[in-house]
Amino acid sequence: MIPLTAKVLDAAEALAATHFVYTVYAGELRWLPAEKNPSQWEVRRDEQGLYFTDMFDREATWFGVFHGKRFAAAGRLVRPVNGKLEVELYQELPDHLAWETKRAEMNRLTLAAEFADSPALMMLVRSIFEYTAEHDIEFLVEGVPDAAMKFAERIGLTPLEPALYFRYSPEDPADSSVMYMDCRNAQEMRNRVTGLDESIAGSFTFFA
């Protein structure tokens, strides 16, 4: 049996991840970003095929979970560009998050359908949380689609009160909402990673 492995990606692997994310979004989810969107999120082609690119590429750190040489899951952390995280281009954040300088956004979390009942997505999040704790990030933000709300709560993200709902595209079938995590307490972050380890070791269905 080939084990799953998680890692922070180098530049070549990060580019491969954008191809993987495109394949899942366009092929499995049947979703593409709207034209002329605020993120400058678009599809391009290179010698490896179609991939996603956007204005946050230069501020992105990518993470991947591999099954052998194949992606099982991928996602990224982005720092602000021109003072804003990507989600802020679609939904204004409350002051305590908008004014925070040590913040990052977790997005493009992508899981290949064949690994839906594996630990791949939890391993991806664990890798991101470890990186967050080691790189002086105090607040983590994510725009969470309605279908992923339960998973986001399981990994420790908190919805804003009052809730903030938005859509990345007018054609989105459902709203997304802004969720966040306060990462300033080192012991709480260690506890979150420990909790993820327990989920990885056990049997866990992510979208049940």
Backbone as CSV, one residue per row, in Angstrom:
resi,resn,N_x,N_y,N_z,CA_x,CA_y,CA_z,C_x,C_y,C_z
1,MET,0.840,-1.199,0.000,0.000,0.000,0.000,0.871,1.243,0.000
2,ILE,0.609,2.186,-0.886,1.407,3.407,-0.976,0.925,4.395,0.084
3,PRO,1.819,4.886,0.967,1.376,5.810,2.006,1.135,7.208,1.446
4,LEU,0.326,7.980,2.157,0.143,9.390,1.853,1.221,10.194,2.565
5,THR,1.773,11.191,1.884,2.789,12.054,2.479,2.425,13.511,2.237
6,ALA,2.652,14.357,3.250,2.342,15.783,3.166,3.619,16.599,3.229
7,LYS,3.629,17.736,2.531,4.823,18.576,2.532,4.482,19.985,2.078
8,VAL,5.395,20.926,2.398,5.380,22.258,1.808,6.009,22.132,0.426
9,LEU,5.384,22.729,-0.579,5.807,22.510,-1.961,6.861,23.510,-2.411
10,ASP,7.775,23.035,-3.252,8.713,23.941,-3.899,8.043,24.559,-5.125
11,ALA,8.764,25.416,-5.846,8.149,26.179,-6.941,7.572,25.275,-8.027
12,ALA,8.313,24.242,-8.409,7.833,23.346,-9.460,6.608,22.567,-8.994
13,GLU,6.635,22.110,-7.746,5.492,21.372,-7.198,4.277,22.288,-7.038
14,ALA,4.523,23.561,-6.682,3.416,24.513,-6.544,2.724,24.733,-7.888
15,LEU,3.493,24.834,-8.951,2.892,24.970,-10.275,2.078,23.724,-10.615
16,ALA,2.620,22.555,-10.295,1.867,21.319,-10.531,0.578,21.306,-9.717
17,ALA,0.616,21.884,-8.517,-0.589,21.952,-7.686,-1.673,22.794,-8.344
18,THR,-1.289,23.883,-9.016,-2.299,24.708,-9.699,-2.959,23.936,-10.841
19,HIS,-2.229,23.032,-11.474,-2.819,22.156,-12.483,-3.806,21.181,-11.822
20,PHE,-3.403,20.611,-10.700,-4.267,19.683,-9.969,-5.556,20.370,-9.517
21,VAL,-5.429,21.571,-8.948,-6.604,22.294,-8.475,-7.544,22.595,-9.640
22,TYR,-6.988,23.015,-10.763,-7.831,23.264,-11.937,-8.578,21.991,-12.343
23,THR,-7.870,20.872,-12.373,-8.481,19.615,-12.796,-9.667,19.249,-11.912
24,VAL,-9.528,19.432,-10.601,-10.622,19.100,-9.686,-11.757,20.102,-9.810
25,TYR,-11.419,21.400,-9.812,-12.474,22.412,-9.889,-13.259,22.293,-11.199
26,ALA,-12.537,22.249,-12.301,-13.207,22.250,-13.607,-13.785,20.888,-13.952
27,GLY,-13.044,19.814,-13.627,-13.477,18.482,-14.021,-14.460,17.838,-13.070
28,GLU,-14.131,17.813,-11.766,-14.976,17.128,-10.790,-16.094,18.022,-10.254
29,LEU,-15.788,19.302,-10.010,-16.767,20.205,-9.412,-17.534,21.024,-10.449
30,ARG,-17.044,21.026,-11.684,-17.686,21.800,-12.763,-17.790,23.285,-12.404
31,TRP,-16.697,23.842,-11.875,-16.702,25.240,-11.457,-15.489,25.951,-12.022
32,LEU,-15.703,27.154,-12.541,-14.626,28.027,-12.997,-14.897,29.435,-12.475
33,PRO,-13.859,30.211,-12.223,-14.081,31.584,-11.743,-14.750,32.441,-12.811
34,ALA,-15.491,33.429,-12.345,-16.140,34.350,-13.271,-15.092,35.179,-14.006
35,GLU,-15.408,35.595,-15.210,-14.504,36.466,-15.950,-14.408,37.820,-15.252
36,LYS,-13.223,38.444,-15.315,-12.984,39.776,-14.745,-13.321,39.810,-13.262
37,ASN,-12.895,38.783,-12.532,-13.139,38.731,-11.096,-12.085,39.538,-10.332
38,PRO,-12.354,39.936,-9.098,-11.428,40.796,-8.352,-10.059,40.182,-8.092
39,SER,-9.965,38.853,-8.050,-8.701,38.168,-7.774,-7.788,38.056,-8.991
40,GLN,-8.323,38.447,-10.160,-7.624,38.181,-11.426,-7.359,36.679,-11.564
41,TRP,-8.327,35.909,-11.084,-8.262,34.442,-11.096,-8.673,33.975,-12.484
42,GLU,-7.750,33.312,-13.167,-8.018,32.920,-14.540,-7.342,31.606,-14.883
43,VAL,-7.715,31.072,-16.022,-7.155,29.818,-16.516,-6.106,30.128,-17.581
44,ARG,-4.955,29.491,-17.449,-3.918,29.600,-18.470,-3.465,28.209,-18.881
45,ARG,-2.675,28.169,-19.934,-2.177,26.892,-20.443,-0.658,26.948,-20.559
46,ASP,-0.006,25.883,-20.166,1.411,25.715,-20.440,1.616,24.331,-21.047
47,GLU,2.866,23.872,-21.105,3.132,22.590,-21.762,2.527,21.407,-21.010
48,GLN,2.149,21.628,-19.720,1.534,20.557,-18.935,0.012,20.580,-18.998
49,GLY,-0.551,21.615,-19.631,-2.001,21.699,-19.732,-2.548,22.957,-19.086
50,LEU,-3.800,22.917,-18.647,-4.492,24.062,-18.083,-4.240,24.158,-16.580
51,TYR,-4.162,25.404,-16.097,-3.925,25.623,-14.669,-4.523,26.970,-14.259
52,PHE,-4.651,27.164,-12.940,-5.153,28.416,-12.393,-3.999,29.350,-12.054
53,THR,-4.240,30.645,-12.222,-3.318,31.666,-11.745,-4.139,32.855,-11.260
54,ASP,-3.561,33.663,-10.359,-4.251,34.855,-9.871,-3.237,35.816,-9.270
55,MET,-3.712,36.966,-8.803,-2.841,38.029,-8.332,-2.140,37.696,-7.019
56,PHE,-2.521,36.613,-6.352,-1.913,36.238,-5.084,-0.798,35.208,-5.237
57,ASP,-0.501,34.812,-6.460,0.508,33.777,-6.673,1.834,34.103,-5.992
58,ARG,2.260,35.364,-6.072,3.576,35.730,-5.533,3.617,35.722,-3.999
59,GLU,2.446,35.731,-3.364,2.386,35.718,-1.905,1.865,34.379,-1.374
60,ALA,1.910,33.355,-2.212,1.330,32.062,-1.846,2.400,31.054,-1.446
61,THR,2.102,30.297,-0.403,2.875,29.117,-0.030,1.949,27.920,-0.215
62,TRP,2.375,26.986,-1.051,1.527,25.837,-1.385,1.906,24.613,-0.563
63,PHE,0.910,23.775,-0.309,1.067,22.534,0.446,0.413,21.413,-0.353
64,GLY,0.965,20.221,-0.221,0.394,19.103,-0.958,0.450,17.809,-0.179
65,VAL,-0.481,16.928,-0.483,-0.463,15.558,0.024,-0.395,14.643,-1.191
66,PHE,0.586,13.760,-1.168,0.852,12.913,-2.330,0.547,11.455,-2.024
67,HIS,0.054,10.780,-3.042,-0.062,9.317,-3.038,0.913,8.839,-4.098
68,GLY,2.104,8.454,-3.654,3.186,8.247,-4.616,3.576,9.591,-5.206
69,LYS,3.476,9.726,-6.516,3.791,10.991,-7.186,2.538,11.773,-7.574
70,ARG,1.375,11.266,-7.224,0.109,11.904,-7.574,-0.412,12.743,-6.419
71,PHE,-1.043,13.867,-6.752,-1.686,14.677,-5.726,-2.952,13.991,-5.230
72,ALA,-3.074,13.900,-3.916,-4.340,13.527,-3.289,-5.077,14.773,-2.817
73,ALA,-4.310,15.786,-2.392,-4.890,17.034,-1.914,-3.853,18.142,-2.049
74,ALA,-4.328,19.369,-2.140,-3.433,20.524,-2.210,-4.179,21.756,-1.715
75,GLY,-3.436,22.753,-1.309,-4.010,24.015,-0.869,-2.890,25.000,-0.613
76,ARG,-3.262,26.225,-0.233,-2.230,27.242,-0.063,-2.587,28.212,1.056
77,LEU,-1.556,28.914,1.528,-1.695,30.078,2.384,-1.285,31.291,1.572
78,VAL,-2.025,32.374,1.672,-1.626,33.614,1.010,-1.564,34.744,2.023
79,ARG,-0.579,35.600,1.830,-0.463,36.842,2.595,-1.180,37.948,1.825
80,PRO,-1.448,39.080,2.474,-2.141,40.174,1.782,-1.359,40.711,0.584
81,VAL,-2.067,41.115,-0.433,-1.533,41.838,-1.586,-2.225,43.193,-1.620
82,ASN,-1.431,44.242,-1.670,-1.988,45.604,-1.604,-2.864,45.777,-0.366
83,GLY,-2.438,45.138,0.724,-3.127,45.292,1.999,-4.359,44.448,2.189
84,LYS,-4.685,43.581,1.239,-5.911,42.786,1.346,-5.656,41.306,1.089
85,LEU,-6.332,40.475,1.852,-6.397,39.055,1.540,-7.395,38.842,0.408
86,GLU,-7.343,37.669,-0.203,-8.244,37.437,-1.332,-9.713,37.563,-0.929
87,VAL,-10.078,37.008,0.207,-11.482,37.036,0.605,-11.990,38.466,0.762
88,GLU,-11.094,39.405,1.096,-11.504,40.802,1.271,-11.874,41.477,-0.052
89,LEU,-11.508,40.873,-1.156,-11.919,41.410,-2.450,-13.382,41.086,-2.750
90,TYR,-13.946,40.168,-1.964,-15.329,39.740,-2.160,-16.229,40.119,-0.979
91,GLN,-15.621,40.233,0.221,-16.391,40.525,1.421,-15.530,41.321,2.397
92,GLU,-15.974,42.481,2.789,-15.248,43.292,3.764,-15.192,42.571,5.102
93,LEU,-14.023,42.617,5.755,-13.840,41.961,7.044,-14.045,42.950,8.187
94,PRO,-14.417,42.452,9.366,-14.504,43.337,10.530,-13.123,43.876,10.900
95,ASP,-13.122,44.982,11.620,-11.871,45.687,11.881,-10.814,44.829,12.554
96,HIS,-11.208,43.958,13.487,-10.191,43.205,14.238,-9.433,42.226,13.340
97,LEU,-9.980,41.881,12.179,-9.258,41.055,11.212,-8.652,41.892,10.093
98,ALA,-9.373,42.921,9.659,-8.889,43.739,8.546,-7.640,44.522,8.912
99,TRP,-7.506,44.934,10.167,-6.363,45.743,10.577,-5.195,44.910,11.078
100,GLU,-5.400,43.623,11.235,-4.338,42.749,11.734,-3.296,42.522,10.639
101,THR,-2.030,42.807,10.949,-0.973,42.677,9.941,-0.438,41.256,9.832
102,LYS,-0.451,40.500,10.919,0.101,39.147,10.907,-1.009,38.143,10.625
103,ARG,-1.529,38.207,9.401,-2.661,37.363,9.038,-2.397,36.701,7.695
104,ALA,-3.086,35.619,7.470,-2.968,34.893,6.204,-4.309,34.241,5.906
105,GLU,-4.488,33.889,4.660,-5.716,33.227,4.239,-5.407,31.829,3.727
106,MET,-6.160,30.868,4.204,-6.071,29.487,3.730,-7.117,29.325,2.632
107,ASN,-6.691,28.963,1.424,-7.673,28.785,0.352,-7.204,27.769,-0.677
108,ARG,-8.041,27.543,-1.672,-7.825,26.543,-2.723,-7.669,25.124,-2.162
109,LEU,-8.218,24.861,-0.979,-8.130,23.503,-0.435,-8.874,22.556,-1.372
110,THR,-8.162,21.580,-1.873,-8.685,20.730,-2.946,-8.368,19.281,-2.652
111,LEU,-9.370,18.434,-2.779,-9.235,17.012,-2.515,-9.720,16.238,-3.721
112,ALA,-8.906,15.337,-4.238,-9.346,14.464,-5.324,-10.439,13.534,-4.803
113,ALA,-11.483,13.329,-5.598,-12.659,12.585,-5.155,-12.306,11.185,-4.661
114,GLU,-11.331,10.572,-5.281,-11.003,9.194,-4.897,-10.401,9.094,-3.499
115,PHE,-10.000,10.260,-2.909,-9.408,10.259,-1.569,-10.354,10.853,-0.529
116,ALA,-11.648,10.921,-0.857,-12.612,11.564,0.035,-12.698,10.893,1.400
117,ASP,-12.475,9.595,1.469,-12.564,8.879,2.745,-11.197,8.531,3.312
118,SER,-10.174,9.226,2.848,-8.815,9.026,3.345,-8.446,10.175,4.278
119,PRO,-7.291,10.099,4.941,-6.841,11.213,5.795,-6.219,12.364,5.012
120,ALA,-6.278,12.366,3.687,-5.507,13.317,2.881,-5.811,14.775,3.224
121,LEU,-7.093,15.127,3.316,-7.431,16.520,3.579,-7.000,16.937,4.982
122,MET,-7.156,16.042,5.954,-6.730,16.351,7.312,-5.208,16.489,7.379
123,MET,-4.480,15.685,6.623,-3.028,15.810,6.571,-2.609,17.139,5.954
124,LEU,-3.352,17.581,4.955,-3.077,18.872,4.338,-3.251,20.000,5.350
125,VAL,-4.357,19.985,6.068,-4.626,21.023,7.060,-3.577,20.992,8.170
126,ARG,-3.187,19.804,8.586,-2.149,19.694,9.621,-0.865,20.373,9.158
127,SER,-0.471,20.146,7.924,0.734,20.763,7.382,0.616,22.288,7.376
128,ILE,-0.556,22.792,7.017,-0.790,24.240,7.001,-0.749,24.806,8.414
129,PHE,-1.356,24.118,9.375,-1.351,24.597,10.754,0.069,24.625,11.325
130,GLU,0.855,23.608,11.044,2.240,23.607,11.517,3.009,24.792,10.956
131,TYR,2.834,25.047,9.671,3.506,26.183,9.036,3.042,27.490,9.663
132,THR,1.746,27.608,9.908,1.182,28.814,10.514,1.825,29.087,11.872
133,ALA,1.937,28.038,12.690,2.504,28.193,14.024,3.977,28.586,13.982
134,GLU,4.680,28.171,12.943,6.123,28.413,12.846,6.474,29.725,12.158
135,HIS,5.490,30.425,11.576,5.790,31.603,10.764,5.043,32.857,11.217
136,ASP,4.816,32.963,12.511,4.342,34.213,13.113,3.042,34.711,12.474
137,ILE,2.139,33.792,12.185,0.811,34.151,11.687,-0.144,34.126,12.875
138,GLU,-0.803,35.244,13.148,-1.638,35.358,14.337,-3.122,35.098,14.058
139,PHE,-3.556,35.355,12.827,-4.948,35.077,12.462,-4.978,34.393,11.102
140,LEU,-5.785,33.337,11.024,-5.974,32.585,9.790,-7.424,32.775,9.352
141,VAL,-7.627,33.130,8.086,-8.958,33.422,7.561,-9.240,32.489,6.394
142,GLU,-10.508,32.123,6.219,-10.883,31.323,5.054,-12.305,31.674,4.626
143,GLY,-12.516,31.732,3.328,-13.857,31.809,2.777,-14.350,30.390,2.556
144,VAL,-15.351,29.973,3.312,-15.744,28.560,3.369,-17.069,28.342,2.643
145,PRO,-17.082,27.506,1.600,-18.354,27.173,0.940,-19.300,26.460,1.910
146,ASP,-20.573,26.612,1.680,-21.566,26.035,2.574,-21.346,24.541,2.788
147,ALA,-20.968,23.818,1.736,-20.794,22.365,1.836,-19.628,21.968,2.727
148,ALA,-18.699,22.895,2.990,-17.515,22.578,3.785,-17.587,23.147,5.200
149,MET,-18.709,23.713,5.598,-18.816,24.338,6.914,-18.540,23.362,8.049
150,LYS,-19.094,22.159,7.957,-18.913,21.180,9.024,-17.438,20.806,9.172
151,PHE,-16.774,20.627,8.039,-15.350,20.309,8.090,-14.561,21.460,8.702
152,ALA,-14.874,22.697,8.300,-14.162,23.863,8.822,-14.304,23.963,10.335
153,GLU,-15.486,23.677,10.850,-15.689,23.705,12.293,-14.908,22.588,12.978
154,ARG,-14.832,21.436,12.342,-14.095,20.314,12.933,-12.609,20.619,13.093
155,ILE,-12.057,21.400,12.188,-10.621,21.696,12.285,-10.346,22.948,13.114
156,GLY,-11.399,23.575,13.652,-11.183,24.667,14.590,-11.453,26.061,14.094
157,LEU,-11.966,26.215,12.882,-12.321,27.545,12.399,-13.638,28.003,13.025
158,THR,-13.758,29.308,13.235,-14.918,29.893,13.889,-15.631,30.837,12.932
159,PRO,-16.945,30.737,12.798,-17.672,31.698,11.957,-17.734,33.055,12.636
160,LEU,-17.721,34.102,11.843,-17.869,35.439,12.393,-19.298,35.650,12.878
161,GLU,-19.458,36.512,13.866,-20.779,36.873,14.359,-20.920,38.394,14.321
162,PRO,-21.874,38.934,13.569,-22.803,38.199,12.709,-22.083,37.582,11.518
163,ALA,-22.662,36.530,10.976,-22.042,35.822,9.853,-21.955,36.725,8.630
164,LEU,-20.881,36.537,7.876,-20.682,37.279,6.635,-20.739,36.299,5.472
165,TYR,-21.732,36.462,4.595,-21.922,35.565,3.463,-21.608,36.299,2.163
166,PHE,-21.063,35.571,1.213,-20.731,36.164,-0.085,-20.648,35.042,-1.111
167,ARG,-20.476,35.428,-2.364,-20.262,34.457,-3.441,-19.070,34.898,-4.269
168,TYR,-18.211,33.928,-4.617,-17.069,34.230,-5.476,-17.512,34.550,-6.893
169,SER,-18.638,33.993,-7.286,-19.183,34.207,-8.618,-20.697,34.301,-8.509
170,PRO,-21.335,35.165,-9.294,-22.803,35.240,-9.259,-23.473,33.902,-9.575
171,GLU,-22.745,33.019,-10.252,-23.319,31.732,-10.642,-23.089,30.637,-9.598
172,ASP,-22.414,30.962,-8.484,-22.198,29.964,-7.447,-23.546,29.427,-6.951
173,PRO,-23.665,28.117,-6.743,-24.946,27.544,-6.326,-25.329,27.871,-4.889
174,ALA,-24.342,28.249,-4.062,-24.615,28.547,-2.653,-23.603,29.576,-2.152
175,ASP,-23.918,30.158,-0.999,-23.030,31.150,-0.401,-21.780,30.501,0.184
176,SER,-20.750,31.327,0.335,-19.608,31.017,1.186,-19.673,31.965,2.382
177,SER,-19.015,31.604,3.461,-18.981,32.477,4.632,-17.555,32.619,5.130
178,VAL,-17.289,33.741,5.790,-15.956,34.007,6.316,-15.814,33.324,7.669
179,MET,-14.745,32.532,7.815,-14.415,31.901,9.087,-12.962,32.231,9.414
180,TYR,-12.619,32.121,10.688,-11.262,32.502,11.068,-10.773,31.656,12.243
181,MET,-9.467,31.769,12.503,-8.846,31.099,13.642,-7.848,32.047,14.278
182,ASP,-7.937,32.197,15.589,-6.965,32.968,16.355,-5.797,32.031,16.679
183,CYS,-4.632,32.337,16.125,-3.468,31.444,16.243,-2.436,31.953,17.247
184,ARG,-2.790,32.933,18.058,-1.801,33.569,18.926,-1.385,32.705,20.109
185,ASN,-2.219,31.781,20.520,-1.895,30.922,21.650,-1.184,29.672,21.155
186,ALA,0.105,29.569,21.461,0.924,28.462,20.954,0.420,27.109,21.436
187,GLN,-0.030,27.032,22.699,-0.507,25.756,23.227,-1.782,25.325,22.524
188,GLU,-2.679,26.263,22.233,-3.891,25.916,21.507,-3.572,25.407,20.109
189,MET,-2.582,26.002,19.463,-2.190,25.516,18.141,-1.630,24.114,18.222
190,ARG,-0.819,23.839,19.266,-0.298,22.481,19.446,-1.440,21.498,19.685
191,ASN,-2.437,21.927,20.450,-3.594,21.060,20.705,-4.353,20.773,19.414
192,ARG,-4.468,21.784,18.548,-5.153,21.568,17.271,-4.406,20.537,16.433
193,VAL,-3.088,20.652,16.390,-2.296,19.697,15.617,-2.444,18.296,16.205
194,THR,-2.453,18.192,17.542,-2.644,16.893,18.193,-4.001,16.303,17.831
195,GLY,-5.020,17.151,17.808,-6.346,16.684,17.412,-6.375,16.189,15.986
196,LEU,-5.653,16.868,15.112,-5.568,16.419,13.723,-4.853,15.083,13.641
197,ASP,-3.808,14.906,14.451,-3.096,13.623,14.465,-4.041,12.486,14.838
198,GLU,-4.915,12.737,15.812,-5.857,11.706,16.234,-6.850,11.370,15.126
199,SER,-7.280,12.397,14.391,-8.206,12.151,13.280,-7.531,11.388,12.149
200,ILE,-6.244,11.746,11.874,-5.491,11.063,10.828,-5.317,9.585,11.181
201,ALA,-5.071,9.299,12.466,-4.839,7.919,12.884,-6.124,7.095,12.874
202,GLY,-7.256,7.756,13.080,-8.525,7.043,13.119,-9.213,7.023,11.780
203,SER,-10.446,6.567,11.780,-11.245,6.597,10.557,-12.055,7.871,10.562
204,PHE,-11.965,8.656,9.494,-12.574,9.982,9.475,-13.173,10.236,8.107
205,THR,-14.461,10.531,8.060,-15.119,10.901,6.821,-15.363,12.396,6.854
206,PHE,-14.810,13.130,5.902,-14.704,14.578,6.022,-15.999,15.308,5.755
207,PHE,-16.867,14.781,4.917,-18.064,15.528,4.563,-19.315,14.782,4.986
208,ALA,-19.198,13.984,6.042,-20.360,13.219,6.535,-21.338,14.161,7.241
